[in-house]
PDB file of C-alpha atoms in Angstrom:
ATOM      1  CA  MET A   1     -62.070 -20.584 -24.475  1.00  0.00           C
ATOM      2  CA  ILE A   2     -65.704 -20.048 -25.532  1.00  0.00           C
ATOM      3  CA  GLU A   3     -65.765 -16.835 -23.453  1.00  0.00           C
ATOM      4  CA  LEU A   4     -62.985 -15.391 -25.379  1.00  0.00           C
ATOM      5  CA  LEU A   5     -64.605 -16.373 -28.753  1.00  0.00           C
ATOM      6  CA  ILE A   6     -67.856 -14.893 -27.526  1.00  0.00           C
ATOM      7  CA  CYS A   7     -66.278 -11.690 -26.451  1.00  0.00           C
ATOM      8  CA  THR A   8     -63.924 -11.117 -29.488  1.00  0.00           C
ATOM      9  CA  LEU A   9     -67.003 -11.655 -31.834  1.00  0.00           C
ATOM     10  CA  GLY A  10     -68.930  -9.309 -29.469  1.00  0.00           C
ATOM     11  CA  CYS A  11     -66.066  -6.571 -29.348  1.00  0.00           C
ATOM     12  CA  ALA A  12     -65.649  -6.878 -33.548  1.00  0.00           C
ATOM     13  CA  ILE A  13     -69.496  -6.431 -34.009  1.00  0.00           C
ATOM     14  CA  SER A  14     -69.803  -3.354 -31.859  1.00  0.00           C
ATOM     15  CA  LEU A  15     -66.601  -1.845 -33.444  1.00  0.00           C
ATOM     16  CA  ALA A  16     -68.010  -2.305 -37.028  1.00  0.00           C
ATOM     17  CA  THR A  17     -71.365  -0.963 -35.894  1.00  0.00           C
ATOM     18  CA  GLU A  18     -69.637   2.003 -34.365  1.00  0.00           C
ATOM     19  CA  HIS A  19     -67.827   2.663 -37.590  1.00  0.00           C
ATOM     20  CA  LEU A  20     -70.864   2.126 -39.744  1.00  0.00           C
ATOM     21  CA  ALA A  21     -73.181   4.320 -37.438  1.00  0.00           C
ATOM     22  CA  LEU A  22     -70.630   7.401 -37.060  1.00  0.00           C
ATOM     23  CA  TRP A  23     -68.822   7.296 -40.345  1.00  0.00           C
ATOM     24  CA  ASP A  24     -70.610   9.561 -43.144  1.00  0.00           C
ATOM     25  CA  HIS A  25     -72.230  12.514 -41.294  1.00  0.00           C
ATOM     26  CA  PRO A  26     -71.610  15.962 -41.285  1.00  0.00           C
ATOM     27  CA  TRP A  27     -70.787  15.912 -37.553  1.00  0.00           C
ATOM     28  CA  ARG A  28     -68.490  13.032 -37.834  1.00  0.00           C
ATOM     29  CA  LEU A  29     -66.167  12.654 -34.852  1.00  0.00           C
ATOM     30  CA  ARG A  30     -62.648  13.086 -35.285  1.00  0.00           C
ATOM     31  CA  PRO A  31     -59.568  11.771 -33.266  1.00  0.00           C
ATOM     32  CA  PRO A  32     -58.924  11.341 -30.282  1.00  0.00           C
ATOM     33  CA  ILE A  33     -62.576  11.201 -29.527  1.00  0.00           C
ATOM     34  CA  THR A  34     -62.867   8.279 -32.164  1.00  0.00           C
ATOM     35  CA  TYR A  35     -59.962   6.500 -30.418  1.00  0.00           C
ATOM     36  CA  MET A  36     -61.521   6.937 -26.791  1.00  0.00           C
ATOM     37  CA  ILE A  37     -64.607   5.391 -28.051  1.00  0.00           C
ATOM     38  CA  GLY A  38     -62.961   2.433 -29.756  1.00  0.00           C
ATOM     39  CA  MET A  39     -60.638   1.863 -26.597  1.00  0.00           C
ATOM     40  CA  LEU A  40     -63.498   1.972 -24.353  1.00  0.00           C
ATOM     41  CA  THR A  41     -65.188  -0.623 -26.339  1.00  0.00           C
ATOM     42  CA  ILE A  42     -62.222  -2.898 -26.435  1.00  0.00           C
ATOM     43  CA  ILE A  43     -61.797  -2.285 -22.691  1.00  0.00           C
ATOM     44  CA  ALA A  44     -65.687  -3.082 -21.864  1.00  0.00           C
ATOM     45  CA  TRP A  45     -65.443  -6.201 -23.758  1.00  0.00           C
ATOM     46  CA  PHE A  46     -62.108  -7.374 -22.137  1.00  0.00           C
ATOM     47  CA  THR A  47     -63.743  -6.594 -18.759  1.00  0.00           C
ATOM     48  CA  VAL A  48     -66.746  -8.806 -19.821  1.00  0.00           C
ATOM     49  CA  PHE A  49     -64.323 -11.681 -20.534  1.00  0.00           C
ATOM     50  CA  CYS A  50     -62.536 -11.210 -17.365  1.00  0.00           C
ATOM     51  CA  LEU A  51     -65.997 -11.265 -15.509  1.00  0.00           C
ATOM     52  CA  LEU A  52     -66.984 -14.469 -17.295  1.00  0.00           C
ATOM     53  CA  ILE A  53     -63.717 -16.221 -16.298  1.00  0.00           C
ATOM     54  CA  ASP A  54     -63.637 -14.870 -13.072  1.00  0.00           C
ATOM     55  CA  PRO A  55     -65.244 -12.103 -11.199  1.00  0.00           C
ATOM     56  CA  LEU A  56     -61.723 -11.112  -9.380  1.00  0.00           C
ATOM     57  CA  TYR A  57     -60.204 -10.607 -12.602  1.00  0.00           C
ATOM     58  CA  VAL A  58     -62.321  -7.828 -13.260  1.00  0.00           C
ATOM     59  CA  PHE A  59     -59.332  -5.864 -11.625  1.00  0.00           C
ATOM     60  CA  PHE A  60     -57.498  -6.113 -14.864  1.00  0.00           C
ATOM     61  CA  GLY A  61     -59.993  -4.605 -16.878  1.00  0.00           C
ATOM     62  CA  VAL A  62     -59.717  -1.443 -14.294  1.00  0.00           C
ATOM     63  CA  ALA A  63     -56.022  -1.818 -14.933  1.00  0.00           C
ATOM     64  CA  LEU A  64     -56.319  -1.667 -18.635  1.00  0.00           C
ATOM     65  CA  LEU A  65     -58.559   1.083 -18.243  1.00  0.00           C
ATOM     66  CA  LEU A  66     -56.092   3.142 -16.424  1.00  0.00           C
ATOM     67  CA  LEU A  67     -53.028   2.131 -18.529  1.00  0.00           C
ATOM     68  CA  SER A  68     -54.775   3.130 -21.683  1.00  0.00           C
ATOM     69  CA  GLY A  69     -56.511   6.429 -20.091  1.00  0.00           C
ATOM     70  CA  GLY A  70     -52.932   7.416 -19.174  1.00  0.00           C
ATOM     71  CA  ALA A  71     -51.527   6.936 -22.479  1.00  0.00           C
ATOM     72  CA  GLY A  72     -54.584   8.714 -23.883  1.00  0.00           C
ATOM     73  CA  LEU A  73     -53.905  11.676 -22.026  1.00  0.00           C
ATOM     74  CA  VAL A  74     -50.573  12.013 -23.596  1.00  0.00           C
ATOM     75  CA  VAL A  75     -52.358  11.484 -27.205  1.00  0.00           C
ATOM     76  CA  ILE A  76     -54.568  14.221 -26.063  1.00  0.00           C
ATOM     77  CA  LEU A  77     -51.834  16.469 -25.159  1.00  0.00           C
ATOM     78  CA  GLY A  78     -50.084  15.716 -28.402  1.00  0.00           C
ATOM     79  CA  TYR A  79     -53.446  16.690 -30.593  1.00  0.00           C
ATOM     80  CA  TRP A  80     -53.640  20.274 -28.428  1.00  0.00           C
ATOM     81  CA  LEU A  81     -49.814  21.138 -28.969  1.00  0.00           C
ATOM     82  CA  ARG A  82     -50.100  20.166 -32.591  1.00  0.00           C
ATOM     83  CA  ARG A  83     -53.258  22.548 -32.556  1.00  0.00           C
ATOM     84  CA  VAL A  84     -51.713  25.173 -30.877  1.00  0.00           C
ATOM     85  CA  LEU A  85     -48.200  25.027 -33.012  1.00  0.00           C
ATOM     86  CA  THR A  86     -50.564  25.096 -36.113  1.00  0.00           C
ATOM     87  CA  VAL A  87     -52.390  28.183 -35.002  1.00  0.00           C
ATOM     88  CA  LYS A  88     -48.960  29.854 -34.244  1.00  0.00           C
ATOM     89  CA  ASP A  89     -47.618  28.902 -37.483  1.00  0.00           C
ATOM     90  CA  GLN A  90     -50.693  30.053 -39.393  1.00  0.00           C
ATOM     91  CA  ALA A  91     -50.290  33.372 -37.384  1.00  0.00           C
ATOM     92  CA  ALA A  92     -46.746  33.605 -38.730  1.00  0.00           C
ATOM     93  CA  PHE A  93     -47.554  32.885 -42.197  1.00  0.00           C
ATOM     94  CA  THR A  94     -50.477  35.364 -41.966  1.00  0.00           C
ATOM     95  CA  ALA A  95     -47.880  38.089 -40.914  1.00  0.00           C
ATOM     96  CA  GLY A  96     -45.490  37.484 -43.771  1.00  0.00           C
ATOM     97  CA  GLN A  97     -42.944  35.999 -41.625  1.00  0.00           C
ATOM     98  CA  LEU A  98     -43.355  32.303 -42.849  1.00  0.00           C
ATOM     99  CA  SER A  99     -43.747  31.278 -46.475  1.00  0.00           C
ATOM    100  CA  ARG A 100     -44.573  27.765 -47.508  1.00  0.00           C
ATOM    101  CA  SER A 101     -46.360  25.525 -50.106  1.00  0.00           C
ATOM    102  CA  VAL A 102     -47.143  22.693 -48.093  1.00  0.00           C
ATOM    103  CA  PRO A 103     -48.164  23.563 -44.454  1.00  0.00           C
ATOM    104  CA  SER A 104     -45.646  23.050 -41.640  1.00  0.00           C
ATOM    105  CA  PRO A 105     -46.379  21.091 -39.473  1.00  0.00           C
ATOM    106  CA  ILE A 106     -48.669  18.998 -41.804  1.00  0.00           C
ATOM    107  CA  THR A 107     -51.929  18.717 -40.133  1.00  0.00           C
ATOM    108  CA  GLN A 108     -54.484  15.995 -40.299  1.00  0.00           C
ATOM    109  CA  ASP A 109     -57.029  18.452 -41.819  1.00  0.00           C
ATOM    110  CA  TRP A 110     -54.623  19.593 -44.387  1.00  0.00           C
ATOM    111  CA  ILE A 111     -54.136  15.681 -45.211  1.00  0.00           C
ATOM    112  CA  ASP A 112     -57.891  15.061 -45.156  1.00  0.00           C
ATOM    113  CA  GLY A 113     -58.375  17.782 -47.819  1.00  0.00           C
ATOM    114  CA  HIS A 114     -55.813  16.318 -50.244  1.00  0.00           C
ATOM    115  CA  ASP A 115     -56.746  12.638 -50.060  1.00  0.00           C
ATOM    116  CA  ARG A 116     -59.860  13.044 -51.816  1.00  0.00           C
TER     117      ARG A 116
END
């Protein structure tokens, strides 16, 4: 049980350090890169936990990496598709074929610009 406590604290400290180190910079990373960094941190600490319990359990860390990687590809595809649709939408708006007061689809950039 002490292994789980150590790895949980290590993971929490790692994630907090990443957030503090990467937060307020002009080159601030955006999703999905930030999601990948966070997931890799969690997976790394889970793998350490598995290794501490039994070296044969490292397979579970690899399985978690593959599962989250496959799911992450869907998220990356979603971000790409939203970007493509936004560019297409903006081109239609610029050409006068579309009028709107709120962007459609609503993008994360638009949200970020309106929450300050």
